[in-house]
Coordinates of C-alpha atoms in Angstrom, one line a residue:
M1 CA 0.0 0.0 0.0
S2 CA 1.3 3.5 -0.9
H3 CA 1.7 6.1 1.8
E4 CA 2.4 9.8 1.8
Y5 CA 6.1 10.5 2.3
L6 CA 6.5 11.2 6.0
P7 CA 9.3 10.7 8.5
S8 CA 8.6 7.8 10.8
Q9 CA 6.6 9.6 13.6
T10 CA 3.4 8.6 15.3
R11 CA 1.8 12.1 14.9
P12 CA 3.6 13.9 12.1
S13 CA 3.9 17.7 12.3
I14 CA 2.8 20.2 9.7
V15 CA 6.5 20.7 8.8
A16 CA 7.0 17.0 8.3
I17 CA 3.9 16.8 6.0
Y18 CA 4.8 19.8 3.9
W19 CA 8.6 19.9 4.0
P20 CA 8.8 17.5 1.0
M21 CA 6.7 20.0 -1.0
V22 CA 9.2 22.7 -0.2
V23 CA 12.0 20.6 -1.5
I24 CA 10.1 19.7 -4.6
A25 CA 9.4 23.4 -5.3
A26 CA 13.0 24.3 -4.8
L27 CA 14.1 21.6 -7.2
A28 CA 11.7 23.0 -9.8
L29 CA 12.9 26.6 -9.3
T30 CA 16.4 25.5 -10.5
L31 CA 15.2 24.1 -13.9
R32 CA 14.6 27.2 -16.1
P33 CA 16.8 30.2 -15.2
T34 CA 19.7 28.8 -17.3
L35 CA 17.3 29.0 -20.3
T36 CA 15.2 32.1 -19.7
S37 CA 17.9 34.5 -18.5
T38 CA 19.5 34.8 -21.9
G39 CA 16.4 35.9 -24.0
P40 CA 16.0 39.5 -22.6
L41 CA 19.8 40.0 -22.9
L42 CA 20.2 38.4 -26.3
A43 CA 20.9 41.7 -28.1
E44 CA 23.7 42.5 -25.7
I45 CA 25.1 39.0 -25.9
R46 CA 25.1 39.0 -29.7
T47 CA 26.7 42.4 -29.8
S48 CA 29.4 41.3 -27.4
T49 CA 30.1 37.8 -28.8
G50 CA 29.0 38.1 -32.5
I51 CA 26.9 34.9 -32.5
S52 CA 24.2 34.5 -35.1
L53 CA 20.5 33.9 -34.4
Q54 CA 20.9 30.2 -35.3
T55 CA 23.8 29.9 -33.0
A56 CA 21.9 31.8 -30.3
S57 CA 19.1 29.2 -30.6
L58 CA 21.6 26.7 -29.1
L59 CA 21.1 28.4 -25.8
V60 CA 17.7 26.8 -25.7
V61 CA 18.2 23.8 -28.0
L62 CA 21.2 22.3 -26.1
P63 CA 19.5 22.1 -22.7
M64 CA 16.3 20.8 -24.3
L65 CA 18.4 18.0 -26.0
C66 CA 20.0 17.2 -22.7
M67 CA 16.5 17.0 -21.1
G68 CA 15.7 14.5 -23.9
I69 CA 18.8 12.3 -23.9
F70 CA 19.4 11.8 -20.2
P71 CA 16.0 10.3 -19.4
L72 CA 16.4 7.8 -22.2
L73 CA 19.7 6.7 -20.8
L74 CA 18.4 6.5 -17.3
P75 CA 17.4 2.7 -17.4
W76 CA 21.1 1.9 -18.2
I77 CA 23.0 4.5 -16.1
G78 CA 20.4 5.1 -13.4
K79 CA 21.6 2.2 -11.3
Q80 CA 25.2 3.4 -11.2
L81 CA 24.2 6.0 -8.6
S82 CA 21.4 6.5 -6.2
E83 CA 18.6 8.9 -6.9
S84 CA 19.9 11.3 -4.3
A85 CA 23.4 11.2 -5.8
W86 CA 22.1 12.0 -9.2
I87 CA 20.1 15.0 -7.9
K88 CA 23.0 16.4 -6.0
G89 CA 25.2 16.0 -9.0
G90 CA 22.6 17.7 -11.2
L91 CA 22.3 20.7 -8.8
L92 CA 26.1 21.0 -8.7
A93 CA 26.3 21.1 -12.5
I94 CA 23.6 23.9 -12.7
A95 CA 25.5 25.9 -10.0
A96 CA 28.8 25.4 -11.8
S97 CA 27.2 26.6 -15.1
G98 CA 26.1 29.8 -13.4
F99 CA 29.5 30.4 -11.8
W100 CA 31.2 29.9 -15.2
R101 CA 28.9 32.5 -16.8
L102 CA 30.1 35.2 -14.4
G103 CA 33.4 35.3 -16.1
L104 CA 33.0 34.1 -19.7
S105 CA 33.6 36.4 -22.7
T106 CA 33.0 34.4 -25.9
G107 CA 30.0 32.9 -27.5
W108 CA 31.3 29.4 -27.5
A109 CA 32.1 29.6 -23.8
L110 CA 28.5 30.7 -23.2
I111 CA 27.3 27.7 -25.2
A112 CA 29.6 25.4 -23.3
S113 CA 28.3 26.7 -20.0
T114 CA 24.7 26.2 -21.3
L115 CA 25.5 22.6 -22.1
L116 CA 26.9 22.0 -18.6
G117 CA 23.8 23.6 -17.1
G118 CA 21.6 21.6 -19.5
I119 CA 23.1 18.3 -18.3
G120 CA 22.4 19.3 -14.7
I121 CA 18.8 20.3 -15.5
A122 CA 18.2 17.1 -17.4
V123 CA 19.3 15.0 -14.4
V124 CA 17.2 16.8 -11.9
Q125 CA 14.1 17.0 -14.2
A126 CA 14.2 13.3 -15.0
M127 CA 14.2 12.4 -11.3
A128 CA 11.7 14.9 -10.1
P129 CA 8.3 13.4 -11.3
G130 CA 9.1 10.0 -9.7
V131 CA 9.9 11.8 -6.5
V132 CA 6.6 13.6 -6.6
K133 CA 4.6 10.4 -7.3
R134 CA 6.4 8.6 -4.4
W135 CA 6.1 11.4 -1.9
Y136 CA 2.5 12.4 -2.7
P137 CA 0.8 9.4 -4.3
R138 CA -2.7 10.5 -3.4
R139 CA -2.2 14.1 -4.4
V140 CA -0.4 13.8 -7.7
P141 CA -2.4 16.6 -9.5
L142 CA -1.8 19.1 -6.7
A143 CA 1.8 18.1 -6.3
M144 CA 2.5 18.2 -10.0
G145 CA 0.7 21.6 -10.2
I146 CA 3.0 23.0 -7.5
Y147 CA 6.1 21.5 -9.2
S148 CA 5.1 22.9 -12.6
A149 CA 4.2 26.3 -11.1
A150 CA 7.6 26.6 -9.3
L151 CA 9.4 25.5 -12.5
M152 CA 7.7 28.3 -14.5
T153 CA 8.2 30.8 -11.7
G154 CA 11.9 30.2 -11.8
G155 CA 11.9 30.9 -15.5
G156 CA 9.9 34.0 -15.2
M157 CA 12.0 35.4 -12.3
A158 CA 15.1 34.9 -14.4
A159 CA 13.7 36.7 -17.4
M160 CA 12.6 39.7 -15.3
I161 CA 15.6 40.0 -12.9
S162 CA 18.5 39.2 -15.2
P163 CA 18.3 42.5 -17.1
L164 CA 18.1 44.4 -13.8
V165 CA 21.2 42.6 -12.5
A166 CA 23.0 43.1 -15.8
E167 CA 22.2 46.8 -15.9
H168 CA 23.3 47.3 -12.2
Y169 CA 26.7 45.7 -12.7
G170 CA 27.2 46.8 -16.3
H171 CA 27.8 43.3 -17.6
W172 CA 25.3 40.8 -19.1
Q173 CA 27.4 38.0 -17.6
A174 CA 26.2 39.1 -14.1
G175 CA 22.6 38.8 -15.2
L176 CA 23.2 35.2 -16.2
G177 CA 25.6 34.1 -13.5
V178 CA 23.5 35.3 -10.5
W179 CA 21.3 32.2 -10.9
L180 CA 24.0 30.0 -9.4
I181 CA 22.4 31.0 -6.0
V182 CA 19.2 29.0 -6.6
P183 CA 20.8 25.5 -7.0
V184 CA 23.2 26.1 -4.1
I185 CA 20.2 26.8 -1.8
T186 CA 18.3 23.8 -3.2
L187 CA 21.3 21.6 -2.7
I188 CA 21.3 22.6 1.0
L189 CA 17.5 21.9 1.3
W190 CA 18.0 18.5 -0.3
W191 CA 20.7 17.6 2.1
L192 CA 18.4 18.6 5.0
K193 CA 15.4 16.6 3.9
A194 CA 14.3 13.7 6.1
S195 CA 15.5 10.2 5.1
E196 CA 13.1 7.8 3.6
A197 CA 12.9 4.0 3.1
L198 CA 12.3 3.0 -0.5
D199 CA 10.4 0.0 -1.6
S200 CA 12.6 -2.0 -3.9
T201 CA 10.1 -4.6 -5.0
T202 CA 10.0 -3.2 -8.6
D203 CA 13.8 -3.0 -9.1
A204 CA 13.9 -6.1 -11.3
V205 CA 11.0 -5.1 -13.5
K206 CA 12.3 -4.2 -16.9
I207 CA 9.9 -2.3 -19.2
N208 CA 10.7 -1.3 -22.8
F209 CA 8.5 1.8 -23.4
F210 CA 10.0 2.1 -26.9
S211 CA 7.7 -0.7 -28.0
K212 CA 4.5 1.0 -26.7
Q213 CA 2.6 3.2 -29.0
R214 CA 0.9 5.1 -26.1
A215 CA 4.3 6.0 -24.7
W216 CA 5.3 7.5 -28.0
L217 CA 2.0 9.4 -28.3
L218 CA 2.4 10.9 -24.8
A219 CA 6.0 11.8 -25.6
S220 CA 5.1 13.5 -28.9
Y221 CA 2.3 15.4 -27.2
F222 CA 4.6 16.5 -24.4
G223 CA 7.3 17.5 -26.9
L224 CA 4.9 19.7 -28.9
A225 CA 3.3 21.1 -25.7
N226 CA 6.8 22.3 -24.7
A227 CA 7.7 23.5 -28.1
G228 CA 5.6 26.6 -27.7
Y229 CA 7.3 27.4 -24.4
A230 CA 10.8 26.9 -25.9
C231 CA 10.0 29.2 -28.8
M232 CA 8.5 31.9 -26.6
I233 CA 11.5 32.0 -24.1
A234 CA 13.9 31.9 -27.0
W235 CA 12.3 34.4 -29.4
L236 CA 9.6 36.4 -27.7
P237 CA 12.0 39.0 -26.1
S238 CA 13.7 39.5 -29.6
Y239 CA 10.2 39.8 -31.2
A240 CA 9.2 42.4 -28.6
R241 CA 12.5 44.3 -29.0
G242 CA 11.9 44.3 -32.7
M243 CA 8.7 46.1 -32.0
G244 CA 10.5 48.8 -29.9
W245 CA 10.4 47.2 -26.4
S246 CA 13.4 47.6 -24.1
A247 CA 15.4 44.7 -22.7
Q248 CA 13.7 45.2 -19.3
D249 CA 10.2 45.5 -20.9
S250 CA 10.7 42.3 -22.9
G251 CA 11.8 40.5 -19.8
E252 CA 8.7 41.7 -18.0
L253 CA 6.7 40.3 -20.9
I254 CA 8.1 36.9 -20.2
G255 CA 7.2 37.6 -16.6
I256 CA 3.6 38.3 -17.5
M257 CA 3.5 35.0 -19.5
T258 CA 5.0 33.3 -16.4
I259 CA 2.4 34.6 -14.0
L260 CA -0.3 33.2 -16.2
Q261 CA 1.6 30.0 -16.6
V262 CA 1.7 29.6 -12.9
V263 CA -2.1 30.2 -12.8
G264 CA -2.6 27.6 -15.4
A265 CA -0.2 25.1 -13.9
L266 CA -1.9 25.3 -10.5
G267 CA -5.4 25.8 -11.6
A268 CA -5.9 23.1 -14.2
P269 CA -4.7 20.1 -12.2
V270 CA -6.6 21.2 -9.1
L271 CA -9.8 21.8 -11.1
S272 CA -9.4 18.4 -12.8
A273 CA -8.5 16.5 -9.7
K274 CA -12.0 15.2 -8.9
R275 CA -12.2 13.2 -12.1
L276 CA -9.6 11.0 -13.8
D277 CA -10.7 12.2 -17.3
R278 CA -8.7 15.4 -17.7
R279 CA -9.5 15.9 -21.4
P280 CA -11.9 18.9 -21.0
W281 CA -9.1 20.9 -19.3
M282 CA -6.6 19.7 -21.8
F283 CA -8.8 21.0 -24.6
F284 CA -8.9 24.3 -22.7
A285 CA -5.2 24.4 -22.3
V286 CA -4.5 23.9 -26.0
G287 CA -7.4 25.9 -27.2
I288 CA -6.5 29.1 -25.4
Q289 CA -3.0 28.9 -26.9
V290 CA -4.6 28.6 -30.4
L291 CA -6.5 31.8 -29.7
G292 CA -3.3 33.5 -28.5
F293 CA -1.2 32.6 -31.5
I294 CA -4.1 33.7 -33.8
G295 CA -4.0 37.0 -32.0
L296 CA -0.2 37.3 -32.5
L297 CA -0.8 36.8 -36.2
L298 CA -3.7 39.2 -36.7
M299 CA -3.2 41.9 -34.1
P300 CA 0.3 41.7 -32.6
N301 CA 0.8 45.4 -31.8
A302 CA -2.6 46.3 -30.2
L303 CA -2.9 43.4 -27.7
L304 CA 0.5 41.8 -27.4
I305 CA 0.2 41.5 -23.6
L306 CA -3.2 39.8 -23.8
W307 CA -2.0 37.3 -26.4
V308 CA 1.1 36.4 -24.4
A309 CA -1.0 36.1 -21.2
M310 CA -3.4 33.6 -23.0
I311 CA -0.5 31.6 -24.4
G312 CA 1.2 31.5 -21.0
C313 CA -2.0 30.3 -19.3
G314 CA -2.3 27.5 -21.8
L315 CA 1.3 26.5 -21.6
G316 CA 1.2 26.2 -17.9
A317 CA -1.9 24.2 -17.8
C318 CA -0.7 22.0 -20.7
F319 CA 2.6 21.2 -19.1
S320 CA 1.2 20.1 -15.7
L321 CA -1.7 18.3 -17.2
T322 CA 0.4 16.4 -19.7
L323 CA 2.7 15.2 -16.9
T324 CA -0.3 14.3 -14.7
V325 CA -1.9 12.3 -17.4
T326 CA 1.3 10.5 -18.0
L327 CA 1.5 9.6 -14.3
D328 CA -2.2 8.6 -14.4
H329 CA -1.4 5.8 -16.9
L330 CA 0.4 3.7 -14.3
S331 CA -0.4 3.4 -10.6
E332 CA 2.9 2.0 -9.4
P333 CA 5.2 5.0 -8.6
R334 CA 8.4 3.6 -10.0
L335 CA 6.8 2.4 -13.3
A336 CA 5.0 5.8 -13.6
G337 CA 8.3 7.5 -13.0
A338 CA 10.0 5.4 -15.7
L339 CA 7.2 6.2 -18.1
T340 CA 7.5 9.9 -17.3
A341 CA 11.2 9.7 -17.9
F342 CA 10.6 8.2 -21.3
V343 CA 8.0 10.8 -22.2
Q344 CA 10.3 13.6 -21.2
G345 CA 13.2 12.1 -23.0
I346 CA 11.6 11.7 -26.4
G347 CA 9.5 14.8 -25.8
F348 CA 12.3 17.2 -25.1
I349 CA 14.2 16.0 -28.1
I350 CA 11.2 17.0 -30.2
T351 CA 11.0 20.2 -28.2
A352 CA 14.7 21.0 -28.9
I353 CA 14.2 20.8 -32.7
I354 CA 11.4 23.4 -32.8
P355 CA 13.3 26.6 -31.6
Y356 CA 16.1 25.8 -34.1
I357 CA 13.6 25.5 -36.9
A358 CA 12.0 28.8 -35.6
G359 CA 15.4 30.5 -35.8
V360 CA 15.9 29.3 -39.4
L361 CA 12.4 30.5 -40.4
R362 CA 13.0 33.9 -38.8
E363 CA 16.2 34.3 -40.8
W364 CA 14.7 33.1 -44.0
T365 CA 11.5 35.2 -43.8
G366 CA 12.7 38.2 -41.9
S367 CA 9.8 38.0 -39.4
F368 CA 8.3 35.8 -36.7
Q369 CA 4.9 35.3 -38.4
A370 CA 6.0 32.0 -40.0
V371 CA 7.1 30.8 -36.5
W372 CA 3.6 31.6 -35.0
V373 CA 2.0 29.8 -38.0
M374 CA 4.2 26.7 -37.3
L375 CA 3.2 26.6 -33.6
L376 CA -0.5 27.1 -34.5
I377 CA -0.4 24.1 -36.7
T378 CA 1.1 21.9 -34.0
L379 CA -1.5 23.0 -31.5
I380 CA -4.4 22.1 -33.9
G381 CA -2.8 18.6 -34.2
M382 CA -2.7 18.4 -30.4
L383 CA -6.4 19.2 -30.1
V384 CA -7.1 16.2 -32.3
V385 CA -4.8 13.9 -30.3
T386 CA -6.3 14.9 -27.0
I387 CA -9.4 12.9 -27.7
K388 CA -7.4 9.7 -27.3
F389 CA -6.6 10.3 -23.6
N390 CA -9.6 8.3 -22.3
P391 CA -8.7 7.0 -18.8
A392 CA -11.0 4.0 -19.2
R393 CA -8.5 2.6 -21.7
Y394 CA -5.2 3.4 -19.8
T395 CA -4.7 -0.2 -18.6
Q396 CA -5.5 -1.6 -22.0
V397 CA -3.2 0.7 -24.0
M398 CA -0.3 0.3 -21.6
N399 CA -0.7 -3.5 -21.3
M400 CA 1.8 -3.7 -18.5
P401 CA 3.1 -7.1 -17.1
N402 CA 2.3 -7.8 -13.5
A403 CA 4.9 -6.3 -11.2

């Protein structure tokens, strides 16, 4: 029988009950500043280093590729170290990336630091959903909502604060490197967390999700759901600055998007928690993005903040709902965590490709309109696929062996 993650006490305290959620939120806060801090400062970075738009896209593409590759390798390399060791190593890599960014001076050094941070992000992100499922097995929607909201909050904070730090110190490197503080604090919190006894009954179960069509469908859906986010953090600040916005204002635009992402990430899972069929809210999450991108195409100048807010709300809801639906497919925490690792692995590889394509389209066409059309087409495809996520068929489509 599954139990909430609690230290072994007869009458657990409030701190004992909610401390794991603080740790989960802290882990999530480390996962996006490496990516989102560069967008508002991209003009200054390009002027200083001379990198092209396609090369600049690597600042998002490389971490996304890492997020995709590591979870796929996890079944082979995961047993080499404990979960705690992997998470500690990942946090150290993110912190080291931030420290490196404080003193770098070339474009390729920036890209290398991004790769290091991306590896750390991939490690922590691959482990986190399984931790959530194990610590809060009866509250997965709420826990995943808080995890997703914290993840997006970290990204939004970085986009808003990085230009301020860079302006204060007179160097864009300071705006990027300041985020080493977050993984350092998180590492301390992880060390301080209460110990837990893990059930090892499923250690010998070997599942090949590569052979399961539903796993591929979930992975593709997840990848396309995150493609919009990747493109927005990579190119929205440049799009806004091309319309006359300042670096600080373009960062605040990402901040507005993030606020609505947090609302969506928390609201949709909570509202859908009373029923296992989460498709109505998934339709909402994708549909509101469709309206937002149509607005960007038809009336970008007049209502830019509104369209970005709508897209942000949909992105946040879609991210947390997609992870929740993935976890819904399997009841056993370790198997559900393994499925989520596969979904994130394939999904983030798909996600990584899209911002690069967007950069190519932007250079070919001279505008971002083609990028918004591309994302709009992917969202329409997702609306069609959402119909397939009928919880009554989860057991049948997964066809898992008895563990």
